[in-house]
Short mmCIF file of C-alpha atoms in Angstrom, two decimals:
data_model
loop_
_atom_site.label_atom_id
_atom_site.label_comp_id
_atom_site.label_asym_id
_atom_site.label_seq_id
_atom_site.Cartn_x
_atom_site.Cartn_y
_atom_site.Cartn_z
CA UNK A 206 -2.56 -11.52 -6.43
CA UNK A 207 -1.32 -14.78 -8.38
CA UNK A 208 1.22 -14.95 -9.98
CA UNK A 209 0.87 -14.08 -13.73
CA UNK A 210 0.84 -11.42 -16.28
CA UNK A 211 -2.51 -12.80 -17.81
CA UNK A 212 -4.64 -9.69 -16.42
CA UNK A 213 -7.69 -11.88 -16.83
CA UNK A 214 -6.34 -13.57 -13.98
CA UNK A 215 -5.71 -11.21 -11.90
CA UNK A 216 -8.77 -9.33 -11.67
CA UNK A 217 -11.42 -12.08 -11.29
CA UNK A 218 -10.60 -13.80 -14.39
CA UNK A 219 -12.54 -10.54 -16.30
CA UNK A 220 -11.37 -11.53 -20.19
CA UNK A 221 -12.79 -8.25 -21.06
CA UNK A 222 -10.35 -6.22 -19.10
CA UNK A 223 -7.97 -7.85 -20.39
CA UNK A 224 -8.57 -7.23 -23.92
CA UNK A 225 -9.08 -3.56 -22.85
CA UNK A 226 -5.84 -3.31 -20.80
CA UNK A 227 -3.85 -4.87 -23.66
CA UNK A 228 -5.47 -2.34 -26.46
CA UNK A 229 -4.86 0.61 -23.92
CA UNK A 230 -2.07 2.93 -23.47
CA UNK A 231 -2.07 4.64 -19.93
CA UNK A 232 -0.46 8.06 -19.45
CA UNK A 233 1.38 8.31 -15.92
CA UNK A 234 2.36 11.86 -14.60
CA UNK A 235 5.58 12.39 -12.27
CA UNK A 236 6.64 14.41 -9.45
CA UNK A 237 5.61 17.76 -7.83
CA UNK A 238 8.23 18.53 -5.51
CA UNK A 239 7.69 19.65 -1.91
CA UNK A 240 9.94 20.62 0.87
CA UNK A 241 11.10 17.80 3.54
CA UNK A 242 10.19 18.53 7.28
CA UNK A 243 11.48 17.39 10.64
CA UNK A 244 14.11 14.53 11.61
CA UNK A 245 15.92 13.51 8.06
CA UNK A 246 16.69 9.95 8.34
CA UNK A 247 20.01 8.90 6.94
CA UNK A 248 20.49 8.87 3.18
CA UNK A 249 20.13 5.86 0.85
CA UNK A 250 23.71 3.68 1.03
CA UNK A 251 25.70 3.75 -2.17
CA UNK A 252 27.16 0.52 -2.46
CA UNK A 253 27.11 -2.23 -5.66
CA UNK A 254 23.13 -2.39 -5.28
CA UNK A 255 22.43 1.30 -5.26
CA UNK A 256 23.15 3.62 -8.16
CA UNK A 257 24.85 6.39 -7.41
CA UNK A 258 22.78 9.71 -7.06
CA UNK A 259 21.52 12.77 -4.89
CA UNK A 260 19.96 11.42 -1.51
CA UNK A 261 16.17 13.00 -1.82
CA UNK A 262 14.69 15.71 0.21
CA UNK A 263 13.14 14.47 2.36
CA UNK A 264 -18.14 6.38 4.05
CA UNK A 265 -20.24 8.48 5.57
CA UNK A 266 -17.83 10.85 6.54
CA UNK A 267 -18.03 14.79 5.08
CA UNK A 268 -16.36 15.72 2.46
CA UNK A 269 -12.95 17.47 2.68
CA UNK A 270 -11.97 20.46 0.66
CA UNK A 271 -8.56 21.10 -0.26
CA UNK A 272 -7.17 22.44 3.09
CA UNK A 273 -3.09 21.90 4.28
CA UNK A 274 -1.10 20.15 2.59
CA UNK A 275 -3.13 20.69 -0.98
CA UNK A 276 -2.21 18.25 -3.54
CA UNK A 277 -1.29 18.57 -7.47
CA UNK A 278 -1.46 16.54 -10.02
CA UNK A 279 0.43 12.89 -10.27
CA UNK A 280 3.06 12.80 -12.38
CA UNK A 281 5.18 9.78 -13.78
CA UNK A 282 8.66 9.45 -11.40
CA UNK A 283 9.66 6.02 -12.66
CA UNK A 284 9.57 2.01 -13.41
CA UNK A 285 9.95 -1.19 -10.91
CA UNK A 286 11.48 -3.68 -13.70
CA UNK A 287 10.66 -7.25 -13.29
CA UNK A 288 13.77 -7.78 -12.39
CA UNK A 289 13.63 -5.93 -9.26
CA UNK A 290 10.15 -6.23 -8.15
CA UNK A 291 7.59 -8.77 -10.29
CA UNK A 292 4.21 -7.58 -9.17
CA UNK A 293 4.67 -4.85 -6.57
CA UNK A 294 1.71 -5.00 -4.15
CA UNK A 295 2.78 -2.58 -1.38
CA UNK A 296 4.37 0.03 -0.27
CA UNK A 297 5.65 1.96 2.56
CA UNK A 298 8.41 4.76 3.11
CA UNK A 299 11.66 4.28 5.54
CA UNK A 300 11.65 5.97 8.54
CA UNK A 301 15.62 5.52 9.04
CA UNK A 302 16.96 6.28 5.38
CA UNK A 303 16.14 9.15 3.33
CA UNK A 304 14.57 8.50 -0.11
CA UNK A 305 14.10 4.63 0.18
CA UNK A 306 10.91 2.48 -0.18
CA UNK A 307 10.00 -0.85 1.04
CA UNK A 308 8.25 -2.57 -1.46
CA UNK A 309 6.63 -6.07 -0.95
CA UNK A 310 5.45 -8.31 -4.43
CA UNK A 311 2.77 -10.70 -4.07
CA UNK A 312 3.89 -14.43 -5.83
CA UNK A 313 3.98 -17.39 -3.14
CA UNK A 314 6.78 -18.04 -1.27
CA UNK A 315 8.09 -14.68 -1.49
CA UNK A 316 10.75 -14.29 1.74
CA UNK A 317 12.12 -10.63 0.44
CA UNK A 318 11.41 -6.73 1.25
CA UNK A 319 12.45 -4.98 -1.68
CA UNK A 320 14.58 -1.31 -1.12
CA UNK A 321 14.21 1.14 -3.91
CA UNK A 322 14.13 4.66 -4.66
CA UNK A 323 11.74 6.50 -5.71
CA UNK A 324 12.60 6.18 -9.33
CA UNK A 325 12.15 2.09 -8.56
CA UNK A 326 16.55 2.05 -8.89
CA UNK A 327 17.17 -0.75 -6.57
CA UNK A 328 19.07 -0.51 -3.22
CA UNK A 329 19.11 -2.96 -1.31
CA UNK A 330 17.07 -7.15 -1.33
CA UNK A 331 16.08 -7.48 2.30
CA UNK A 332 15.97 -11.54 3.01
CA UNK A 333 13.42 -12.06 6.10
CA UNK A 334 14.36 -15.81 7.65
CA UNK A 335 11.15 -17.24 8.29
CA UNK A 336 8.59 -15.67 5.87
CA UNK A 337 7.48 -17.59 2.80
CA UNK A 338 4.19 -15.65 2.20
CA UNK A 339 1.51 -17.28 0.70
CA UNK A 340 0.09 -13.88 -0.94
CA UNK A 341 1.84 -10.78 0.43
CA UNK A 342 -0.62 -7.92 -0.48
CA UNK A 343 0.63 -5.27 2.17
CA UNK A 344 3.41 -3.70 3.58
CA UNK A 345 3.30 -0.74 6.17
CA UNK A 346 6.07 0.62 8.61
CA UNK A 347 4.88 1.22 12.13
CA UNK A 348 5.64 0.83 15.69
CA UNK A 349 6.70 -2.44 16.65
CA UNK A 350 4.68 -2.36 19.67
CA UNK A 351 3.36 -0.30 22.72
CA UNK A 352 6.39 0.33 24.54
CA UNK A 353 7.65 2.47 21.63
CA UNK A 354 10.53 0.04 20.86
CA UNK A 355 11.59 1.70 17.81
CA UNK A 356 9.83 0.86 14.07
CA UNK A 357 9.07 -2.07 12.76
CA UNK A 358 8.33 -3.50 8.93
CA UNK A 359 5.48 -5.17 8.54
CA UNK A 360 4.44 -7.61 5.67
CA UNK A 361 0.57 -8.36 5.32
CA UNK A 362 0.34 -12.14 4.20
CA UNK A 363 -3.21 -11.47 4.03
CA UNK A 364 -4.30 -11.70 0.33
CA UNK A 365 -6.60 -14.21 -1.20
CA UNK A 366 -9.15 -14.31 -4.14
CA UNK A 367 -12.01 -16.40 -2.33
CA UNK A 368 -11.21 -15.56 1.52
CA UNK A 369 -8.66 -16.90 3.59
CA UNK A 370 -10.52 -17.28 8.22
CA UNK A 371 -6.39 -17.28 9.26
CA UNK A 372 -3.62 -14.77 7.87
CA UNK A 373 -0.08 -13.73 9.02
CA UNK A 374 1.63 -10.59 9.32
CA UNK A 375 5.07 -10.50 9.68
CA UNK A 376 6.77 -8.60 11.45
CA UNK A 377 10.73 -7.39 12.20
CA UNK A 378 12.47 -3.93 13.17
CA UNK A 379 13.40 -1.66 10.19
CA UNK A 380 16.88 -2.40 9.22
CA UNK A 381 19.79 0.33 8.92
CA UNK A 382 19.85 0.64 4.70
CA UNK A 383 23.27 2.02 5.09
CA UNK A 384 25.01 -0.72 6.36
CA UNK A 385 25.93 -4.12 4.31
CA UNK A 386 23.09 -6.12 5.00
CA UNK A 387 25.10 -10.48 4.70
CA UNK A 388 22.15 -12.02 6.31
CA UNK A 389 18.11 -12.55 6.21
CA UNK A 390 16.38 -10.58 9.34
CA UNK A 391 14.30 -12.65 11.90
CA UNK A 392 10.76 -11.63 11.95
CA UNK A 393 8.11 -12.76 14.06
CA UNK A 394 5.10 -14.39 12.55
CA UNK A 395 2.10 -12.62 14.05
CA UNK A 396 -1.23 -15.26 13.71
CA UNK A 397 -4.90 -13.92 13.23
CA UNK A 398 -8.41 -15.20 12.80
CA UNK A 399 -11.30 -13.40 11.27
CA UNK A 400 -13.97 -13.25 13.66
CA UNK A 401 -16.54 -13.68 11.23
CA UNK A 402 -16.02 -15.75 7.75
CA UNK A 403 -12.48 -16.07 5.28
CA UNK A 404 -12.09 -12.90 4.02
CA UNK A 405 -9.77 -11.28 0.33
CA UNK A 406 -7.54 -7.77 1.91
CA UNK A 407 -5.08 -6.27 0.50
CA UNK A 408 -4.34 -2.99 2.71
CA UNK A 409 -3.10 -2.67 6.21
CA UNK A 410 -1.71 0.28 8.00
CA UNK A 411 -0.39 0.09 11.90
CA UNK A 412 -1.83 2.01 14.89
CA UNK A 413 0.23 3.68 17.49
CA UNK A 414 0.43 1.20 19.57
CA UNK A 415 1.86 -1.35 17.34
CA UNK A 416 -1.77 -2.77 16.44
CA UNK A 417 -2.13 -3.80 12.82
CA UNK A 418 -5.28 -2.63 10.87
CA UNK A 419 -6.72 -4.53 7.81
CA UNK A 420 -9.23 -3.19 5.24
CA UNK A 421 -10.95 -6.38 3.52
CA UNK A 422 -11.10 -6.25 -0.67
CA UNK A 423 -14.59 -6.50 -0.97
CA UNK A 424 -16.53 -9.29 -2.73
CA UNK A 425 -17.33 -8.11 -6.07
CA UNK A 426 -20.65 -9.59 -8.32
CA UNK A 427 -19.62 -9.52 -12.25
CA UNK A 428 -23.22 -10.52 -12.88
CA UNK A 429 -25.00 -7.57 -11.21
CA UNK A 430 -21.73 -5.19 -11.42
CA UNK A 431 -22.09 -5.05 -7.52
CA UNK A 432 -19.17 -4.44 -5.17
CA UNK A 433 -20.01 -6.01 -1.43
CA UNK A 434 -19.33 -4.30 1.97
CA UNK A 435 -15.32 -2.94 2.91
CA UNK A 436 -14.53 -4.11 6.38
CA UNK A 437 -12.04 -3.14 8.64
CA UNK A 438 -10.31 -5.21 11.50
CA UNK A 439 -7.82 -4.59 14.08
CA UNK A 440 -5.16 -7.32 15.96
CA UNK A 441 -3.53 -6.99 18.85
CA UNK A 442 0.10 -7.44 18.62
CA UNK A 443 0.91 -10.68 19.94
CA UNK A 444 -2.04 -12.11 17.46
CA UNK A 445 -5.43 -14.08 17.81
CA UNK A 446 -9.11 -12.99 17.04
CA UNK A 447 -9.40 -9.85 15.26
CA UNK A 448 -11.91 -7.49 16.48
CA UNK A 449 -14.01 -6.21 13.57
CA UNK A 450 -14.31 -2.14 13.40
CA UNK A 451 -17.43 -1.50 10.95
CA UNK A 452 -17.64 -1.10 7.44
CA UNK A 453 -15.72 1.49 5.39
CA UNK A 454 -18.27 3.57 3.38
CA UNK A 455 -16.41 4.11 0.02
CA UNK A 456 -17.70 6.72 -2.28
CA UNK A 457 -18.16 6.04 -5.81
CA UNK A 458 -15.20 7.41 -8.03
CA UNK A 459 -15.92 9.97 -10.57
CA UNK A 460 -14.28 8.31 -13.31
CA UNK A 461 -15.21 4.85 -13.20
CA UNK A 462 -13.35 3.40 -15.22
CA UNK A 463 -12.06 -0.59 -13.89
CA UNK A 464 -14.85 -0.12 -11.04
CA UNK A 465 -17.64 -1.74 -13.39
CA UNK A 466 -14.91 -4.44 -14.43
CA UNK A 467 -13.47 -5.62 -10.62
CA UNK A 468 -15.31 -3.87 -8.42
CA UNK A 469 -14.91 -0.56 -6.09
CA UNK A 470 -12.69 -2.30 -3.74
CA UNK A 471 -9.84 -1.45 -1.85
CA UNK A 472 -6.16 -2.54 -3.10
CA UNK A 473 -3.88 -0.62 -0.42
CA UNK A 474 -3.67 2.15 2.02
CA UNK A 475 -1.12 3.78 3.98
CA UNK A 476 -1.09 6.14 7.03
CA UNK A 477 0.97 9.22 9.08
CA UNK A 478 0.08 11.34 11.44
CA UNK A 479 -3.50 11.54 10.95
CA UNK A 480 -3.99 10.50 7.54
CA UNK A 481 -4.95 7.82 5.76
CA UNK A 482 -5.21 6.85 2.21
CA UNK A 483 -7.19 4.18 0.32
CA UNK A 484 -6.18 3.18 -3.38
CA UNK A 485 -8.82 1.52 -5.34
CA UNK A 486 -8.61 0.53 -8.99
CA UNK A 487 -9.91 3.99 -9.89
CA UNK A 488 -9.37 6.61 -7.07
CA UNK A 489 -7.05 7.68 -3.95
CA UNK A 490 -9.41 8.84 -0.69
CA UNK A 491 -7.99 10.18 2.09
CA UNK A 492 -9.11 10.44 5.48
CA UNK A 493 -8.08 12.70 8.09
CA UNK A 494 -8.59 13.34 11.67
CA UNK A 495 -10.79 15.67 12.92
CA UNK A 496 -9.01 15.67 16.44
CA UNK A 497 -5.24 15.36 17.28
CA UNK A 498 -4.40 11.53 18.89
CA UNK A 499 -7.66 10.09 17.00
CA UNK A 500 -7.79 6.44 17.51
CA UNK A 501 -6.69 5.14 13.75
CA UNK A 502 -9.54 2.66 13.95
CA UNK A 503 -12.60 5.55 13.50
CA UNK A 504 -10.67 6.80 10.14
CA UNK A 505 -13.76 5.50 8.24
CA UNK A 506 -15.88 8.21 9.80
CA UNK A 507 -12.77 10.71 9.42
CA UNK A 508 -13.86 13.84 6.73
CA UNK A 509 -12.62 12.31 3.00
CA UNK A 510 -11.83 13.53 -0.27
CA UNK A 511 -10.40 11.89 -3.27
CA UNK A 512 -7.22 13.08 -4.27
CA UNK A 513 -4.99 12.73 -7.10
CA UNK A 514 -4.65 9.44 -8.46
CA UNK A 515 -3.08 8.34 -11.94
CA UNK A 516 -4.65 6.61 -14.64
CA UNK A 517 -2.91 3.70 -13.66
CA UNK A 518 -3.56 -0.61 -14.81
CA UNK A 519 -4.08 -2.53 -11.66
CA UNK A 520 -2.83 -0.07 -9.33
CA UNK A 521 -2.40 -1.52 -6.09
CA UNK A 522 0.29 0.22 -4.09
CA UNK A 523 0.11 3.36 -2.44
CA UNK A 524 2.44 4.68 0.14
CA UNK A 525 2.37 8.53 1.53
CA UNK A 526 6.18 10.00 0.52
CA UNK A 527 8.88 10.16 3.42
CA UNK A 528 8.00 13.90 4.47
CA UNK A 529 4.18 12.82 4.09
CA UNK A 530 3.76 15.74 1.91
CA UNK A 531 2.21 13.64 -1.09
CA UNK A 532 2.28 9.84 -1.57
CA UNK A 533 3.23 7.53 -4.52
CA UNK A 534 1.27 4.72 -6.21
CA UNK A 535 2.13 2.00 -8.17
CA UNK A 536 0.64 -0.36 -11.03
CA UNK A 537 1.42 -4.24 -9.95
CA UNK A 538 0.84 -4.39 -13.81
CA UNK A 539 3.56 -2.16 -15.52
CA UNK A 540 5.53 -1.28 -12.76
CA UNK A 541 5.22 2.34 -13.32
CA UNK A 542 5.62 4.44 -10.20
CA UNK A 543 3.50 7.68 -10.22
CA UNK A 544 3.98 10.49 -7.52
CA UNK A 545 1.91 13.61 -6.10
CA UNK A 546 3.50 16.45 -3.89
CA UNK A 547 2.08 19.10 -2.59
CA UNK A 548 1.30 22.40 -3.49
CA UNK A 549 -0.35 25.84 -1.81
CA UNK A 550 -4.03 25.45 -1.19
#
């Protein structure tokens, strides 16, 4: 969103939430470990912008119970200062080192990915020549394209109170976070349209084939306390039209809590291997396949459950963890990083 730290402004210019946010204390929860699987990646560099440490291990669908991998409980893991990240508004694990995150903050003009641990300790400032986003609300890692050329970073420029009918992704292969990074990457500025009319998103995830997938925030009525339709989209790689996929069905959180204030909307998701997970201001869903090789664009009929989500201000960054056995999520508000692992069902 905009940048500021009057909460008013950030979620629809709701005075009450701020007051509310400002009298409030919110309890985060922290880490329940789980073991790594597969390929690990290398490990997070130490050089004069890492601290030295450990590398980490690394809608009208049916309703899930807790089946493989179970969740527990979210559990405070640490704090993105200001200093490192102002507003963090997405994030997205590395594929190629072990422990790090790619975050992505939201103020215009930003032309940085942001390294960290888990903790939010920084590593490394990734300058991308080219990008100056107007409001960077996403940030997934995926295949750069069909002919499995390796993974890619990509930034969602797609964020916009009242609707924007053209936004940008941009794209550039994941960098090596163990070697001295001197200069900016090149990305490629990837061009879409919405088919339909301008439309708010903050969430995007990327298909197998390279093809990004944005989840609209949906229009929210402070009069009636009414939350409008969640749409999905999908681009092709090289840009243009965007074909529109349906409507995502969300269920109604069972603690409402900043629903009533901003809506039941959607504020980021991320996605592996037949998962995907929604964060909205009060709840994490997750989808997941009913059938190996599922096309990524049918998750919203995928069986769902909410999972573990923290009490969290203005959470609006969730990313599943490098081993995908739990995720994290973080509050663009206070910074505080919250994580979930995994536990026996």
């Amino acid at each position: 969103m905009t940048r500021s730290w009057d909460v008013g402004a950030h979620l629809y210019g709701v005075p009450v939430l701020a007051r509310r946010l400002a009298a409030g204390a919110v309890t985060l929860l922290g880490l329940v470990g789980c073991a790594a699987s597969g390929t690990t990646p290398a490990a997070v560099p130490e050089s004069p912008t890492a601290v030295a440490e450990e590398s980490p291990t690394v809608g009208a669908s049916p309703t899930l119970a807790c089946d493989e991998p179970c969740y527990g409980e979210a559990e405070t893991v640490g704090m993105l200062s200001r200093d490192v990240v102002v507003e963090a508004s997405g994030v997205a694990a590395s594929h190629r080192t072990s422990g790090a995150y790619y975050v992505i903050s939201d103020e215009p003009g930003t032309d940085e990915v942001v390294a960290v641990r888990e903790d939010g300790r920084l590593v490394v400032r990734i300058g991308v020549s080219g990008m100056s986003a107007e409001n960077a609300e996403a940030l997934a890692v995926g295949p750069c394209g069909p002919s499995g050329s390796g993974q890619c970073i990509f930034v969602g420029d797609i964020g916009d109170h009242v609707g924007r009918a053209d936004v940008v992704v941009y794209r550039f292969p994941e960098p090596d976070l163990t070697a001295v990074m001197e200069n900016a990457v090149a990305a490629d500025a990837v061009r879409y349209t919405y088919p339909d009319a301008p439309t708010d998103a903050e969430a995007l995830i990327v298909d197998d084939s390279g093809r990004p997938l944005i989840v609209s925030k949906a229009a929210f009525d402070e009069a009636s306390a009414t939350t409008g339709p969640t749409r999905l989209y999908r681009g092709d790689p090289d840009g243009g039209v965007l074909d529109p996929l349906g409507e995502v069905d969300l269920p109604d959180p069972d603690r409402p809590v900043f629903t009533g204030i901003a809506g039941n909307v959607v504020t980021d998701a991320s996605s592996t291997d037949g998962r995907v997970l929604l964060r909205t201001y009060d709840q994490v869903l997750e989808y997941r396949a009913p059938d190996a090789g599922a096309d990524l664009g049918g998750f919203p009929g995928w069986p769902l459950r909410e999972v573990s989500a923290p009490s969290q201000i203005q959470s609006e960054a969730v990313g599943y963890r490098p081993d995908a056995c739990g995720y994290v999520t973080i509050s663009e508000f206070t910074g505080s990083i919250a994580a979930v692992g995994c536990r026996p069902s």
